[in-house]
Coordinates of C-alpha atoms in Angstrom, one line a residue:
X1 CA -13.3 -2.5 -16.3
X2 CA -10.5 -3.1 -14.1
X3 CA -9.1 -5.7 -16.8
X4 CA -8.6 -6.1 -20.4
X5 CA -9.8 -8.8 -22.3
X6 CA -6.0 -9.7 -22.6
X7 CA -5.2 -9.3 -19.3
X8 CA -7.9 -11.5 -18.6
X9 CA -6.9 -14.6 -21.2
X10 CA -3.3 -14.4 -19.3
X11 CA -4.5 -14.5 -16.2
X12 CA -6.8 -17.5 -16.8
X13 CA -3.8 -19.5 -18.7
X14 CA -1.8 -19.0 -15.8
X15 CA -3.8 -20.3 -13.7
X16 CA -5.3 -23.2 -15.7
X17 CA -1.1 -24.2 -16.0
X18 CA 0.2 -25.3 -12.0
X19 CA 3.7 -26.5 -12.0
X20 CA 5.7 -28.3 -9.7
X21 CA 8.3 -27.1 -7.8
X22 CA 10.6 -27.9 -4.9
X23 CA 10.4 -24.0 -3.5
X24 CA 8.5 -23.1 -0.7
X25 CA 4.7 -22.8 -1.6
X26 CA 2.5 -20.4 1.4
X27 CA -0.9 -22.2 0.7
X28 CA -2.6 -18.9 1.5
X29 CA -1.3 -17.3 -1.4
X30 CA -0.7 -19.4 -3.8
X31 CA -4.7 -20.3 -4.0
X32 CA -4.4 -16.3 -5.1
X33 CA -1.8 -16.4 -7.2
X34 CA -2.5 -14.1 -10.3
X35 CA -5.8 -13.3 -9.6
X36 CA -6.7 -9.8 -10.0
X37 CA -8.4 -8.2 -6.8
X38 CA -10.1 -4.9 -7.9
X39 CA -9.5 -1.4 -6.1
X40 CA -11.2 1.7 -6.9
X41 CA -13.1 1.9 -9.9
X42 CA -10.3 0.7 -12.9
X43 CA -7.3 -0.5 -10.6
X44 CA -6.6 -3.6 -9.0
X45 CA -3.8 -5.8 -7.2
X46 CA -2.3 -9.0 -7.8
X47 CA 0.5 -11.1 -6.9
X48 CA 2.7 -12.4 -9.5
X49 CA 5.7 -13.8 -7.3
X50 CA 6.7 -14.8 -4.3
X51 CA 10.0 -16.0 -1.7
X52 CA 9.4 -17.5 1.1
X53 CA 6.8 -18.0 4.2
X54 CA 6.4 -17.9 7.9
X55 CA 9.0 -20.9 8.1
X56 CA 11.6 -18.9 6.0
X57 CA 11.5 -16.0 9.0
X58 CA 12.1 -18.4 11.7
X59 CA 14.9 -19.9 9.6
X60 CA 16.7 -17.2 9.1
X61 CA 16.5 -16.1 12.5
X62 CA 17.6 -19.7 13.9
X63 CA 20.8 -19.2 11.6
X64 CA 21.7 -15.8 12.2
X65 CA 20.7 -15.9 16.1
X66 CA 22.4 -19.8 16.5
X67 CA 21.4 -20.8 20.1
X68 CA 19.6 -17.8 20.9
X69 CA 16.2 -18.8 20.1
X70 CA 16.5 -22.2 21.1
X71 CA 14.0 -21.4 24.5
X72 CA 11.7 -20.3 21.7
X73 CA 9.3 -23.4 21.8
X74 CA 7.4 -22.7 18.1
X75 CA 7.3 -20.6 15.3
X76 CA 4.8 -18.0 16.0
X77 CA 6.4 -17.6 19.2
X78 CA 9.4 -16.6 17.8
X79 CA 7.9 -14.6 14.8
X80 CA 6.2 -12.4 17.8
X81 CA 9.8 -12.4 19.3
X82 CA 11.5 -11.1 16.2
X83 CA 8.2 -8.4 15.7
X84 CA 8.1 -7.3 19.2
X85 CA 12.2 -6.6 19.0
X86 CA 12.0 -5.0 16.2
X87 CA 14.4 -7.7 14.5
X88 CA 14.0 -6.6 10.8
X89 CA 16.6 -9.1 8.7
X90 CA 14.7 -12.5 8.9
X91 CA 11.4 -10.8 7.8
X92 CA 13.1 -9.3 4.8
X93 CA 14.5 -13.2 3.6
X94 CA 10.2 -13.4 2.2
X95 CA 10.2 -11.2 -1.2
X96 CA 6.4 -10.2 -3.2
X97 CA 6.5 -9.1 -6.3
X98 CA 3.2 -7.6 -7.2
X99 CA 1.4 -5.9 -10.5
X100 CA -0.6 -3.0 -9.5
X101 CA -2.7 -1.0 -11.4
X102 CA -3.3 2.7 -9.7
X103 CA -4.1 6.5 -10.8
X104 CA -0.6 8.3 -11.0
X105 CA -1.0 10.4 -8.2
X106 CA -1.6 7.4 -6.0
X107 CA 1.6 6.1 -7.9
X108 CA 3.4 9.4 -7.2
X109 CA 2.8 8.7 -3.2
X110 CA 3.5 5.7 -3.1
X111 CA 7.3 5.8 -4.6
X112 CA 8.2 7.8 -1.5
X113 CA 8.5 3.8 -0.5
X114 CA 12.0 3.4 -2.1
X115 CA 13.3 0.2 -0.4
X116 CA 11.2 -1.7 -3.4
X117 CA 12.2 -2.4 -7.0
X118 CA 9.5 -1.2 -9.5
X119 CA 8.8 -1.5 -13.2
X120 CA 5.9 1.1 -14.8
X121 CA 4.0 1.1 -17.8
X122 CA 6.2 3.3 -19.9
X123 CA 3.9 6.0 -22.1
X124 CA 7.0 6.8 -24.0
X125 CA 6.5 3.3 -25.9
X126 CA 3.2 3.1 -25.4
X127 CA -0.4 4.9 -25.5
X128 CA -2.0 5.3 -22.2
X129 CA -5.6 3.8 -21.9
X130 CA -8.7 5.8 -21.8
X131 CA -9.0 5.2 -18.0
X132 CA -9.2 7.9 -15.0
X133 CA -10.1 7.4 -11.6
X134 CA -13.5 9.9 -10.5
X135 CA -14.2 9.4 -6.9
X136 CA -18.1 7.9 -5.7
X137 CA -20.0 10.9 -4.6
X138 CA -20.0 9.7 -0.9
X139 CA -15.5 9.9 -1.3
X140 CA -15.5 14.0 -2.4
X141 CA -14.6 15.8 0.4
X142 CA -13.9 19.5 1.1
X143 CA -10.3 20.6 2.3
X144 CA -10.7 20.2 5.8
X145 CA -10.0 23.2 8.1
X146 CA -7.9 21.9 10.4
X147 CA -5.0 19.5 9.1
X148 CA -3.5 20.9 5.7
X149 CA -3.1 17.8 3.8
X150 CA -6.4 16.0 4.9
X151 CA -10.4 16.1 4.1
X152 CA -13.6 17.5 5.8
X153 CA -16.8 17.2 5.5
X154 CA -18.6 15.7 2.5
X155 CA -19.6 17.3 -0.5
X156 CA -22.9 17.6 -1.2
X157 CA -25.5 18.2 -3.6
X158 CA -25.2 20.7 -6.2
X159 CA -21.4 21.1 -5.5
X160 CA -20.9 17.4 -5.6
X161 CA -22.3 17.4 -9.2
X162 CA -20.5 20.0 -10.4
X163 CA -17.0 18.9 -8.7
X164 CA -17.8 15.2 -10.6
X165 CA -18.8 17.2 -13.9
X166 CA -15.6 19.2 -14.1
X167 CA -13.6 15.5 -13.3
X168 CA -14.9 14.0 -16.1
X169 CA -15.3 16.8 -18.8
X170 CA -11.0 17.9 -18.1
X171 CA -10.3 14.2 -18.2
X172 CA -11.8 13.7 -21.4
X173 CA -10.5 16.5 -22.7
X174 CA -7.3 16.1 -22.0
X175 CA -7.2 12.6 -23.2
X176 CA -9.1 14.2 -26.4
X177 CA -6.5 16.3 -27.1
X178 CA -3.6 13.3 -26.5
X179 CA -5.4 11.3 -29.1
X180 CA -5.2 14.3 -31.1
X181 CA -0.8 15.2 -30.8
X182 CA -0.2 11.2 -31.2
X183 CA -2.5 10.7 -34.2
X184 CA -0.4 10.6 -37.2
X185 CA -3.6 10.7 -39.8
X186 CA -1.7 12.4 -42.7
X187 CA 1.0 13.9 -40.6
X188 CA 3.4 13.2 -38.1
X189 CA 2.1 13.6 -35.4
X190 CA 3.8 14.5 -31.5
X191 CA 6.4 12.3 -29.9
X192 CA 4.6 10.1 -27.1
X193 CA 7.1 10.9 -24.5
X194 CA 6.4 14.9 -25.1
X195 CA 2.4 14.2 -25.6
X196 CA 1.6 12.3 -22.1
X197 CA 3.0 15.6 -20.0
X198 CA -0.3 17.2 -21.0
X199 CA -2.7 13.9 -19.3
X200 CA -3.9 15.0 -15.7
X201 CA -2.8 12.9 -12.3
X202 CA -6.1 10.6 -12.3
X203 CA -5.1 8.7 -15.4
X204 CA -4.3 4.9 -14.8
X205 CA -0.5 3.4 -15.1
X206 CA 0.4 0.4 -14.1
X207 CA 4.1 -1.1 -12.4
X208 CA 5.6 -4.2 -11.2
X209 CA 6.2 -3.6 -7.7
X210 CA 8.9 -5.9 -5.6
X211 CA 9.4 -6.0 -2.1
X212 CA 10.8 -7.8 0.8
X213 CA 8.3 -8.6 3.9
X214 CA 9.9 -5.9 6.3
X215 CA 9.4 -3.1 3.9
X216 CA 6.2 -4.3 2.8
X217 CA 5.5 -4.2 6.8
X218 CA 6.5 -0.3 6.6
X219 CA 4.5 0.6 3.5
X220 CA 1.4 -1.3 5.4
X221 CA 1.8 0.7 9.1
X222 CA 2.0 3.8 7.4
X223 CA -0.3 3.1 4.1
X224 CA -3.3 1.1 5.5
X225 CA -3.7 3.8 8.7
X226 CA -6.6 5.5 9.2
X227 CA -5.0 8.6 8.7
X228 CA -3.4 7.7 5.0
X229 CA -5.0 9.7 2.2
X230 CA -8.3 7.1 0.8
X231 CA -7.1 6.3 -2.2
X232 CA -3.9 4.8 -1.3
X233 CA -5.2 3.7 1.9
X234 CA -7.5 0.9 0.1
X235 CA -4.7 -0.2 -2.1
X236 CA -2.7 -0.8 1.4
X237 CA -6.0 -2.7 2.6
X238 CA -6.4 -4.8 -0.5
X239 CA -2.3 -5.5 -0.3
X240 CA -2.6 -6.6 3.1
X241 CA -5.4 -9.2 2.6
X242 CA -3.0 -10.9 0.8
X243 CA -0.2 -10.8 3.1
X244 CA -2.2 -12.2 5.5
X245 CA -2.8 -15.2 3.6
X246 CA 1.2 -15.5 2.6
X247 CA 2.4 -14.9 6.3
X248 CA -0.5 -15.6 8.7
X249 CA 1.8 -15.5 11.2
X250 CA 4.3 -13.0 10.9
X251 CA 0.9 -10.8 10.0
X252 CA -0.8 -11.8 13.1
X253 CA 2.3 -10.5 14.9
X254 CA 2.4 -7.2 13.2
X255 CA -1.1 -6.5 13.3
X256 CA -0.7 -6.8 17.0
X257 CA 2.7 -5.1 17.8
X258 CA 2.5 -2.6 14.6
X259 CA -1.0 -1.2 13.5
X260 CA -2.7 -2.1 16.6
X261 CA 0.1 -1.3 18.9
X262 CA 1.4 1.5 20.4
X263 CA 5.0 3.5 21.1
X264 CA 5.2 5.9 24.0
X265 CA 7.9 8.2 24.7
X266 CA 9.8 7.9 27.8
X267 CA 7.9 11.0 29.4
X268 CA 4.8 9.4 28.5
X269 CA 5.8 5.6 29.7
X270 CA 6.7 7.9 32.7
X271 CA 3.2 9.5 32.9
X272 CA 1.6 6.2 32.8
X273 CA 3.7 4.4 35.7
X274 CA 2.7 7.2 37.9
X275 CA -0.6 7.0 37.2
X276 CA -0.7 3.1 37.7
X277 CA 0.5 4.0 41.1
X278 CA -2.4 6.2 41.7
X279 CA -1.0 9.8 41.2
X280 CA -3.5 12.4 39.5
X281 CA -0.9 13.5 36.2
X282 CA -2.7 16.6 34.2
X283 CA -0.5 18.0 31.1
X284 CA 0.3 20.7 33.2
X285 CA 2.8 17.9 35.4
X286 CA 3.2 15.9 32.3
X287 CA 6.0 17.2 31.0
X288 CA 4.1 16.9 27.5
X289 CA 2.7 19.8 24.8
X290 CA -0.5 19.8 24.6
X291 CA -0.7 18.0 21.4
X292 CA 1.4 15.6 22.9
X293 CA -0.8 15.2 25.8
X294 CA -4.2 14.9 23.3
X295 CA -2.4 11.8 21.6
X296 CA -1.3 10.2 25.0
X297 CA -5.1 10.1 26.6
X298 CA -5.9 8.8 22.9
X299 CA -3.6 6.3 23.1
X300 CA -4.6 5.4 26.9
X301 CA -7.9 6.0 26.7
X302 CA -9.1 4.2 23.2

């Protein structure tokens, strides 16, 4: 189960306790505040502070800017401004601090993100739960032939089986055998910081993960693309369901300008004014490679 009992009672006293407060409170969010939202099959996601909403952007901006924005006629107009100019300070004035719990390799990609502050469940001090992530059937893929660090085709079948069976037997022997260093029934028994090195990647850990909005904005357009590896990639969706009910705006803007928008080079933007003026461009008059040219008739094309 994604949470202990414990977990659980904490949760539900939290939330049973509202307090009042003269801070900024985002609706959106607040209606999720603690609540654990599950991801794969023992992790999950929840928000246990916040800093800020759409209002604190524009605030900031109107401050740092003076005058400047003073055509701007609203908020979201000004939000889509600040996104589409790739203004970064007045998003980074909103702050989310959120507990995550996540296999460690997932945790191991995901500290690449350094612009956060992060607290993790430390198995020096403590024992590890019994808990490792096995993929569903339908998520084992084979290396794919074609891009080093992504997946191919589906397992199947008999290989399927026997990929799951060796998951589970070498994580419960491993954790077997952890049990077995730490115990100290009638002897000493091996130090937890020395024990854990011998636990495989898939086992659970948990962290306190803070971050302002524009780096949470970077981990999202990088994280929750179609091309991220799965496993992080639904953490990233499950994180921005939630920013989306923090910052409707400001996510409505990024949405737009960032994951469903595009950058061209200036060869490309060149490539596409001549075709708007009727020219017949090939990659051969490009200028581009010929991955370069794939990716720009993606892009164009859809």
């Amino acid at each position: 189960m994604p949470l202990s009992p414990d977990q659980q009672s904490e949760i539900d006293a939290q939330r049973a306790t509202p307090r009042e407060t003269l801070r900024t409170v985002a609706p959106g969010i607040e209606a999720l505040l603690y609540t654990a939202h599950p991801v794969l099959d023992h992790g999950f996601v929840r928000v246990i502070d916040y800093m800020g909403d759409d209002a604190a952007i524009c605030q900031a901006a109107r401050v740092s800017y003076g005058t400047g924005t003073k055509s701007v006629s609203n908020d979201e107009g000004l939000i889509r401004y600040l996104m589409r100019h790739w203004h970064s300070t007045p998003f980074e004035m909103c702050e989310i601090k959120l507990h995550v719990k996540l296999p460690v390799f997932v945790a191991r990609q995901w500290i690449r993100h350094r612009t956060a502050n992060v607290n993790e469940y430390s198995a020096r001090y403590s024992i590890l739960d019994r808990e490792f992530y096995i993929p569903a059937p339908e998520d084992l893929a084979a290396q794919s032939q074609v891009n080093n660090q992504g997946r191919g085709d589906t397992l199947q079948g008999a290989e399927a089986a026997r990929v799951l069976e060796i998951l589970k037997a070498d994580s419960a022997r491993a954790y077997d055998n952890y049990e077995s260093m730490i115990s100290d029934d009638g002897q000493q028994g091996l130090a937890r910081e020395l024990a854990r090195m011998n636990l495989p990647a898939n086992i659970y850990t948990q962290w306190y993960w803070k971050t302002d909005l524009h780096n949470m904005f970077h981990f999202l357009r990088l994280r929750a693309d179609a091309h991220a590896q799965y496993e992080i990639r639904v953490y990233a969706d499950a994180i921005a369901e939630l920013v989306a009910e923090w910052v409707p705006q400001a996510y409505r803007a990024f949405a737009d300008y960032r994951m469903g928008g595009a950058q061209l080079s200036a060869t490309a933007l060149d490539c596409l004014r001549r075709m708007l003026k009727g020219e017949d461009v090939s990659q051969e008059t490009s200028g581009m490679s010929k991955g370069e040219w794939c990716e720009f008739q993606t892009m164009i094309e859809g």
